[in-house]
CSV table of N, CA and C in Angstrom, one decimal:
chain,number,residue,atom,x,y,z
G,1,MET,N,13.1,27.8,14.0
G,1,MET,CA,12.6,26.9,14.3
G,1,MET,C,11.2,26.9,13.8
G,2,ALA,N,11.2,25.6,13.2
G,2,ALA,CA,9.8,25.3,12.2
G,2,ALA,C,9.0,24.5,12.9
G,3,THR,N,7.1,24.8,13.3
G,3,THR,CA,6.6,23.7,14.0
G,3,THR,C,6.2,23.0,13.0
G,4,PRO,N,5.8,22.0,13.7
G,4,PRO,CA,5.1,20.7,13.0
G,4,PRO,C,4.2,20.8,11.8
G,5,SER,N,3.4,21.9,12.3
G,5,SER,CA,2.2,22.1,11.3
G,5,SER,C,2.6,23.4,9.9
G,6,ILE,N,3.7,23.4,9.7
G,6,ILE,CA,4.0,24.3,8.8
G,6,ILE,C,4.8,23.6,8.4
G,7,ALA,N,5.4,22.5,8.6
G,7,ALA,CA,6.5,21.4,7.9
G,7,ALA,C,5.6,20.7,7.4
G,8,ALA,N,4.0,20.1,8.1
G,8,ALA,CA,3.3,19.5,7.5
G,8,ALA,C,2.5,20.7,5.9
G,9,ASN,N,2.7,21.1,6.3
G,9,ASN,CA,2.3,22.6,5.3
G,9,ASN,C,3.1,22.2,3.8
G,10,ALA,N,4.0,22.4,4.4
G,10,ALA,CA,5.1,22.4,3.6
G,10,ALA,C,5.2,21.3,2.5
G,11,TYR,N,5.2,20.0,3.0
G,11,TYR,CA,5.2,19.0,2.6
G,11,TYR,C,4.4,18.8,1.9
G,12,ALA,N,2.6,19.1,1.8
G,12,ALA,CA,1.2,18.6,1.5
G,12,ALA,C,2.2,19.9,-0.1
G,13,ASN,N,2.3,21.1,0.5
G,13,ASN,CA,2.7,22.1,-0.8
G,13,ASN,C,3.8,21.7,-1.6
G,14,LEU,N,4.2,21.1,-1.6
G,14,LEU,CA,5.9,20.5,-2.5
G,14,LEU,C,4.8,19.3,-3.2
G,15,ALA,N,4.0,18.4,-2.2
G,15,ALA,CA,3.6,17.0,-3.1
G,15,ALA,C,2.3,17.8,-4.5
G,16,ARG,N,1.7,18.8,-3.6
G,16,ARG,CA,0.9,19.5,-5.2
G,16,ARG,C,1.7,19.9,-5.9
G,17,VAL,N,2.8,20.7,-5.9
G,17,VAL,CA,3.9,21.3,-7.5
G,17,VAL,C,4.2,20.3,-8.3
G,18,LEU,N,4.7,19.4,-6.9
G,18,LEU,CA,5.3,18.3,-8.0
G,18,LEU,C,3.8,17.2,-9.0
G,19,GLU,N,2.8,17.4,-8.3
G,19,GLU,CA,1.8,16.9,-9.1
G,19,GLU,C,1.3,17.7,-10.5
G,20,ASN,N,1.5,18.9,-10.1
G,20,ASN,CA,0.8,20.5,-11.2
G,20,ASN,C,2.0,19.8,-12.2
G,21,THR,N,3.1,20.0,-12.3
G,21,THR,CA,4.3,20.1,-12.9
G,21,THR,C,4.4,18.7,-13.3
G,22,SER,N,4.1,17.9,-13.3
G,22,SER,CA,4.5,16.6,-14.0
G,22,SER,C,3.3,16.5,-14.7
G,23,ALA,N,2.0,16.5,-14.6
G,23,ALA,CA,0.7,16.2,-14.9
G,23,ALA,C,0.8,17.8,-16.4
G,24,GLY,N,1.2,18.6,-16.5
G,24,GLY,CA,1.3,19.9,-17.0
G,24,GLY,C,1.6,19.9,-18.0
G,25,LYS,N,3.0,19.2,-18.5
G,25,LYS,CA,4.2,19.3,-18.9
G,25,LYS,C,4.6,18.6,-19.6
G,26,GLY,N,4.5,18.7,-20.9
G,26,GLY,CA,4.5,17.4,-22.2
G,26,GLY,C,5.8,16.8,-22.4
G,27,SER,N,6.9,17.7,-22.1
G,27,SER,CA,8.5,17.5,-22.5
G,27,SER,C,9.2,17.8,-21.2
G,28,GLU,N,9.7,16.9,-20.5
G,28,GLU,CA,10.7,17.1,-19.2
G,28,GLU,C,12.0,16.8,-19.9
G,29,PRO,N,13.1,18.3,-18.6
G,29,PRO,CA,14.1,18.9,-19.2
G,29,PRO,C,14.6,17.7,-18.8
G,30,SER,N,15.9,17.8,-19.3
G,30,SER,CA,17.4,16.8,-19.7
G,30,SER,C,17.5,15.8,-17.8
G,31,GLY,N,17.1,17.2,-17.4
G,31,GLY,CA,17.7,16.6,-15.6
G,31,GLY,C,17.2,15.4,-15.1
G,32,GLN,N,17.3,15.3,-13.6
G,32,GLN,CA,16.0,14.6,-12.7
G,32,GLN,C,15.5,14.9,-12.1
G,33,SER,N,14.3,14.9,-11.9
G,33,SER,CA,13.2,15.6,-11.9
G,33,SER,C,13.7,15.8,-10.4
G,34,PHE,N,13.3,17.0,-9.3
G,34,PHE,CA,13.5,16.7,-8.0
G,34,PHE,C,12.6,15.2,-7.6
G,35,ALA,N,11.1,15.3,-8.1
G,35,ALA,CA,10.7,14.5,-7.1
G,35,ALA,C,11.4,12.8,-7.1
G,36,SER,N,12.0,12.6,-8.4
G,36,SER,CA,12.9,11.4,-8.4
G,36,SER,C,13.9,11.4,-8.0
G,37,LEU,N,14.7,12.4,-7.5
G,37,LEU,CA,16.0,12.4,-6.7
G,37,LEU,C,15.5,12.4,-5.3
G,38,LEU,N,14.6,12.7,-5.2
G,38,LEU,CA,13.5,13.0,-3.5
G,38,LEU,C,13.6,11.6,-3.2
G,39,LYS,N,13.0,11.0,-3.7
G,39,LYS,CA,12.3,9.1,-3.5
G,39,LYS,C,13.7,8.5,-3.8
G,40,ASP,N,14.4,8.9,-4.7
G,40,ASP,CA,16.1,8.3,-4.6
G,40,ASP,C,16.6,8.2,-3.2
G,41,THR,N,17.0,9.5,-2.5
G,41,THR,CA,17.8,9.6,-1.8
G,41,THR,C,16.8,9.4,-0.2
G,42,VAL,N,15.5,9.3,-0.2
G,42,VAL,CA,15.0,8.7,0.9
G,42,VAL,C,15.3,6.9,0.7
G,43,GLY,N,14.6,6.9,0.1
G,43,GLY,CA,14.9,5.4,-0.6
G,43,GLY,C,16.2,4.6,0.1
G,44,SER,N,17.4,5.6,-1.0
G,44,SER,CA,19.4,5.2,0.1
G,44,SER,C,18.9,5.3,1.6
G,45,VAL,N,18.4,6.3,2.2
G,45,VAL,CA,17.9,6.3,4.0
G,45,VAL,C,17.7,4.8,4.0
G,46,LEU,N,16.2,4.3,3.5
G,46,LEU,CA,16.1,3.5,3.9
G,46,LEU,C,16.4,2.2,4.2
G,47,GLU,N,17.3,1.9,2.4
G,47,GLU,CA,18.0,0.9,2.4
G,47,GLU,C,19.0,0.5,3.7
G,48,SER,N,19.5,2.5,3.8
G,48,SER,CA,20.6,2.4,4.9
G,48,SER,C,20.2,1.7,5.9
G,49,GLY,N,18.9,2.1,6.7
G,49,GLY,CA,18.6,2.4,8.1
G,49,GLY,C,17.8,0.1,8.0
G,50,ARG,N,17.8,-0.3,6.8
G,50,ARG,CA,17.4,-1.8,6.9
G,50,ARG,C,19.0,-2.6,6.7
G,51,LYS,N,19.7,-2.4,6.2
G,51,LYS,CA,21.4,-2.5,6.6
G,51,LYS,C,21.8,-3.1,7.5
G,52,SER,N,21.5,-1.4,8.5
G,52,SER,CA,21.9,-1.6,9.7
G,52,SER,C,21.3,-2.3,10.4
G,53,ASP,N,19.9,-2.5,10.4
G,53,ASP,CA,18.9,-3.1,10.9
G,53,ASP,C,19.5,-4.9,11.7
G,54,SER,N,19.7,-5.0,10.0
G,54,SER,CA,20.2,-6.5,9.8
G,54,SER,C,21.9,-6.8,10.6
G,55,GLN,N,22.3,-6.5,10.3
G,55,GLN,CA,23.8,-6.2,10.7
G,55,GLN,C,23.7,-6.6,12.6
G,56,THR,N,23.1,-6.0,12.6
G,56,THR,CA,22.3,-5.5,14.4
G,56,THR,C,21.7,-6.8,14.5
G,57,MET,N,20.9,-7.1,14.1
G,57,MET,CA,20.1,-8.9,14.0
G,57,MET,C,21.2,-10.0,13.7
G,58,ALA,N,22.3,-9.7,13.1
G,58,ALA,CA,23.2,-10.9,13.0
G,58,ALA,C,24.5,-10.6,14.0
G,59,MET,N,24.5,-9.5,14.6
G,59,MET,CA,25.2,-9.4,15.4
G,59,MET,C,24.3,-10.1,17.5
G,60,ALA,N,23.4,-9.6,17.2
G,60,ALA,CA,23.0,-10.5,18.2
G,60,ALA,C,22.9,-12.0,18.4
G,61,ALA,N,22.5,-12.3,16.9
G,61,ALA,CA,22.5,-13.7,17.2
G,61,ALA,C,24.1,-14.2,16.5
G,62,GLY,N,24.7,-13.5,16.8
G,62,GLY,CA,26.4,-14.1,16.9
G,62,GLY,C,27.4,-14.3,15.7
G,63,LYS,N,26.9,-13.9,14.1
G,63,LYS,CA,26.9,-13.9,13.3
G,63,LYS,C,28.1,-13.1,12.4
G,64,ALA,N,27.6,-12.0,13.4
G,64,ALA,CA,28.6,-10.3,12.4
G,64,ALA,C,29.2,-9.8,13.0
G,65,ASN,N,30.4,-9.4,12.9
G,65,ASN,CA,31.7,-8.5,13.1
G,65,ASN,C,31.1,-7.7,14.0
G,66,VAL,N,31.7,-6.9,15.1
G,66,VAL,CA,31.2,-5.3,15.6
G,66,VAL,C,31.7,-4.5,15.0
G,67,MET,N,32.7,-4.7,14.2
G,67,MET,CA,32.9,-3.7,13.5
G,67,MET,C,32.5,-2.9,12.4
G,68,ASP,N,31.9,-4.3,11.7
G,68,ASP,CA,30.6,-3.9,10.8
G,68,ASP,C,29.5,-3.6,11.0
G,69,VAL,N,29.0,-4.0,12.4
G,69,VAL,CA,27.6,-3.3,13.1
G,69,VAL,C,27.7,-1.9,13.4
G,70,VAL,N,28.9,-1.2,14.3
G,70,VAL,CA,29.3,0.2,14.1
G,70,VAL,C,29.5,1.1,13.2
G,71,THR,N,29.7,0.5,11.8
G,71,THR,CA,30.0,0.6,10.4
G,71,THR,C,28.7,1.2,9.9
G,72,ALA,N,27.6,0.2,10.1
G,72,ALA,CA,26.3,0.2,9.6
G,72,ALA,C,25.4,1.7,10.0
G,73,VAL,N,25.8,0.9,11.9
G,73,VAL,CA,25.2,2.1,12.4
G,73,VAL,C,25.1,3.6,11.9
G,74,ALA,N,26.9,3.5,11.9
G,74,ALA,CA,27.5,5.4,11.6
G,74,ALA,C,26.6,5.9,10.1
G,75,ASP,N,27.1,5.2,9.2
G,75,ASP,CA,26.5,5.1,8.0
G,75,ASP,C,25.0,5.5,7.4
G,76,THR,N,23.8,4.6,8.6
G,76,THR,CA,23.0,5.0,8.8
G,76,THR,C,22.5,6.8,9.5
G,77,ASP,N,23.5,6.8,10.5
G,77,ASP,CA,23.2,7.8,11.4
G,77,ASP,C,23.6,8.8,10.7
G,78,VAL,N,24.8,9.1,9.9
G,78,VAL,CA,25.3,10.2,8.5
G,78,VAL,C,24.4,10.1,7.8
G,79,ALA,N,24.0,9.6,7.1
G,79,ALA,CA,22.2,9.4,5.9
G,79,ALA,C,21.2,9.9,6.6
G,80,VAL,N,20.7,9.8,8.2
G,80,VAL,CA,19.3,10.6,8.3
G,80,VAL,C,19.9,11.6,8.9
G,81,SER,N,20.9,12.8,9.2
G,81,SER,CA,21.3,13.5,9.8
G,81,SER,C,21.2,14.5,8.4
G,82,THR,N,21.9,13.5,7.3
G,82,THR,CA,22.0,14.9,5.9
G,82,THR,C,20.5,14.9,5.7
G,83,LEU,N,20.0,14.1,5.8
G,83,LEU,CA,18.1,14.2,5.6
G,83,LEU,C,17.5,14.7,6.3
G,84,VAL,N,17.5,15.0,7.5
G,84,VAL,CA,16.8,16.2,8.6
G,84,VAL,C,17.9,17.5,7.7
G,85,SER,N,18.7,17.5,8.0
G,85,SER,CA,19.2,19.3,7.8
G,85,SER,C,18.6,19.7,6.4
G,86,VAL,N,18.7,18.6,5.4
G,86,VAL,CA,18.5,19.6,3.9
G,86,VAL,C,16.9,18.9,4.4
G,87,ARG,N,16.0,18.7,5.2
G,87,ARG,CA,14.6,19.0,5.3
G,87,ARG,C,14.2,20.3,5.8
G,88,ASP,N,15.0,20.5,6.9
G,88,ASP,CA,15.1,22.0,7.6
G,88,ASP,C,15.6,22.8,6.6
G,89,ARG,N,16.7,22.8,5.7
G,89,ARG,CA,17.3,23.6,5.0
G,89,ARG,C,15.6,23.5,3.5
G,90,VAL,N,14.7,22.9,3.1
G,90,VAL,CA,14.0,23.0,2.7
G,90,VAL,C,12.9,23.8,3.1
G,91,ILE,N,12.0,23.4,4.0
G,91,ILE,CA,11.2,24.3,4.5
G,91,ILE,C,11.5,25.5,5.2
G,92,ALA,N,13.2,25.9,5.3
G,92,ALA,CA,13.4,27.5,5.7
G,92,ALA,C,13.6,28.5,4.5
G,93,ALA,N,13.6,28.0,3.0
G,93,ALA,CA,13.6,28.1,2.0
G,93,ALA,C,12.0,28.1,2.0
G,94,TYR,N,10.9,27.1,1.7
G,94,TYR,CA,9.7,27.8,2.0
G,94,TYR,C,9.2,29.0,2.8
G,95,GLU,N,9.7,28.7,4.3
G,95,GLU,CA,8.7,30.0,4.7
G,95,GLU,C,9.4,31.4,3.8
G,96,ASP,N,11.0,31.4,3.6
G,96,ASP,CA,11.3,32.8,2.9
G,96,ASP,C,10.3,33.2,2.3
G,97,ILE,N,10.2,32.0,0.8
G,97,ILE,CA,9.2,32.4,-0.1
G,97,ILE,C,8.1,32.4,0.0
G,98,MET,N,7.3,31.5,1.1
G,98,MET,CA,6.1,32.2,1.8
G,98,MET,C,5.9,34.3,2.4
G,99,LYS,N,7.2,34.4,2.8
G,99,LYS,CA,7.0,35.7,3.4
G,99,LYS,C,7.2,37.0,2.4
G,100,MET,N,7.4,36.5,0.9
G,100,MET,CA,8.2,37.4,0.6
G,100,MET,C,6.9,38.1,0.0
G,101,PRO,N,6.6,39.4,-0.8
G,101,PRO,CA,5.8,40.1,-1.0
G,101,PRO,C,5.7,39.3,-2.3
G,102,ILE,N,4.3,39.9,-2.8
G,102,ILE,CA,3.8,39.7,-4.1
G,102,ILE,C,4.2,40.5,-5.0
């Protein structure tokens, strides 16, 4: 299991790598960059959370259907669980790379 300091170091190193690759390249490959993919994914998870919150508030006010609230909360749970599992895989890959001999 990764400790919080290992995770923080992994995120910091990833940020440095992303800064170096975007600043040093004159031509981008024809695909979506990892940074923009990560940003879009986190944004969609945040949007799912906001939708869940607004449905919950509407339910508390008596303006929403219970099924809509349950569906929104379940979608948010799946999105967060997926994001956490991907994060864990990225950290594990980083740890494996750091263990490799040069």
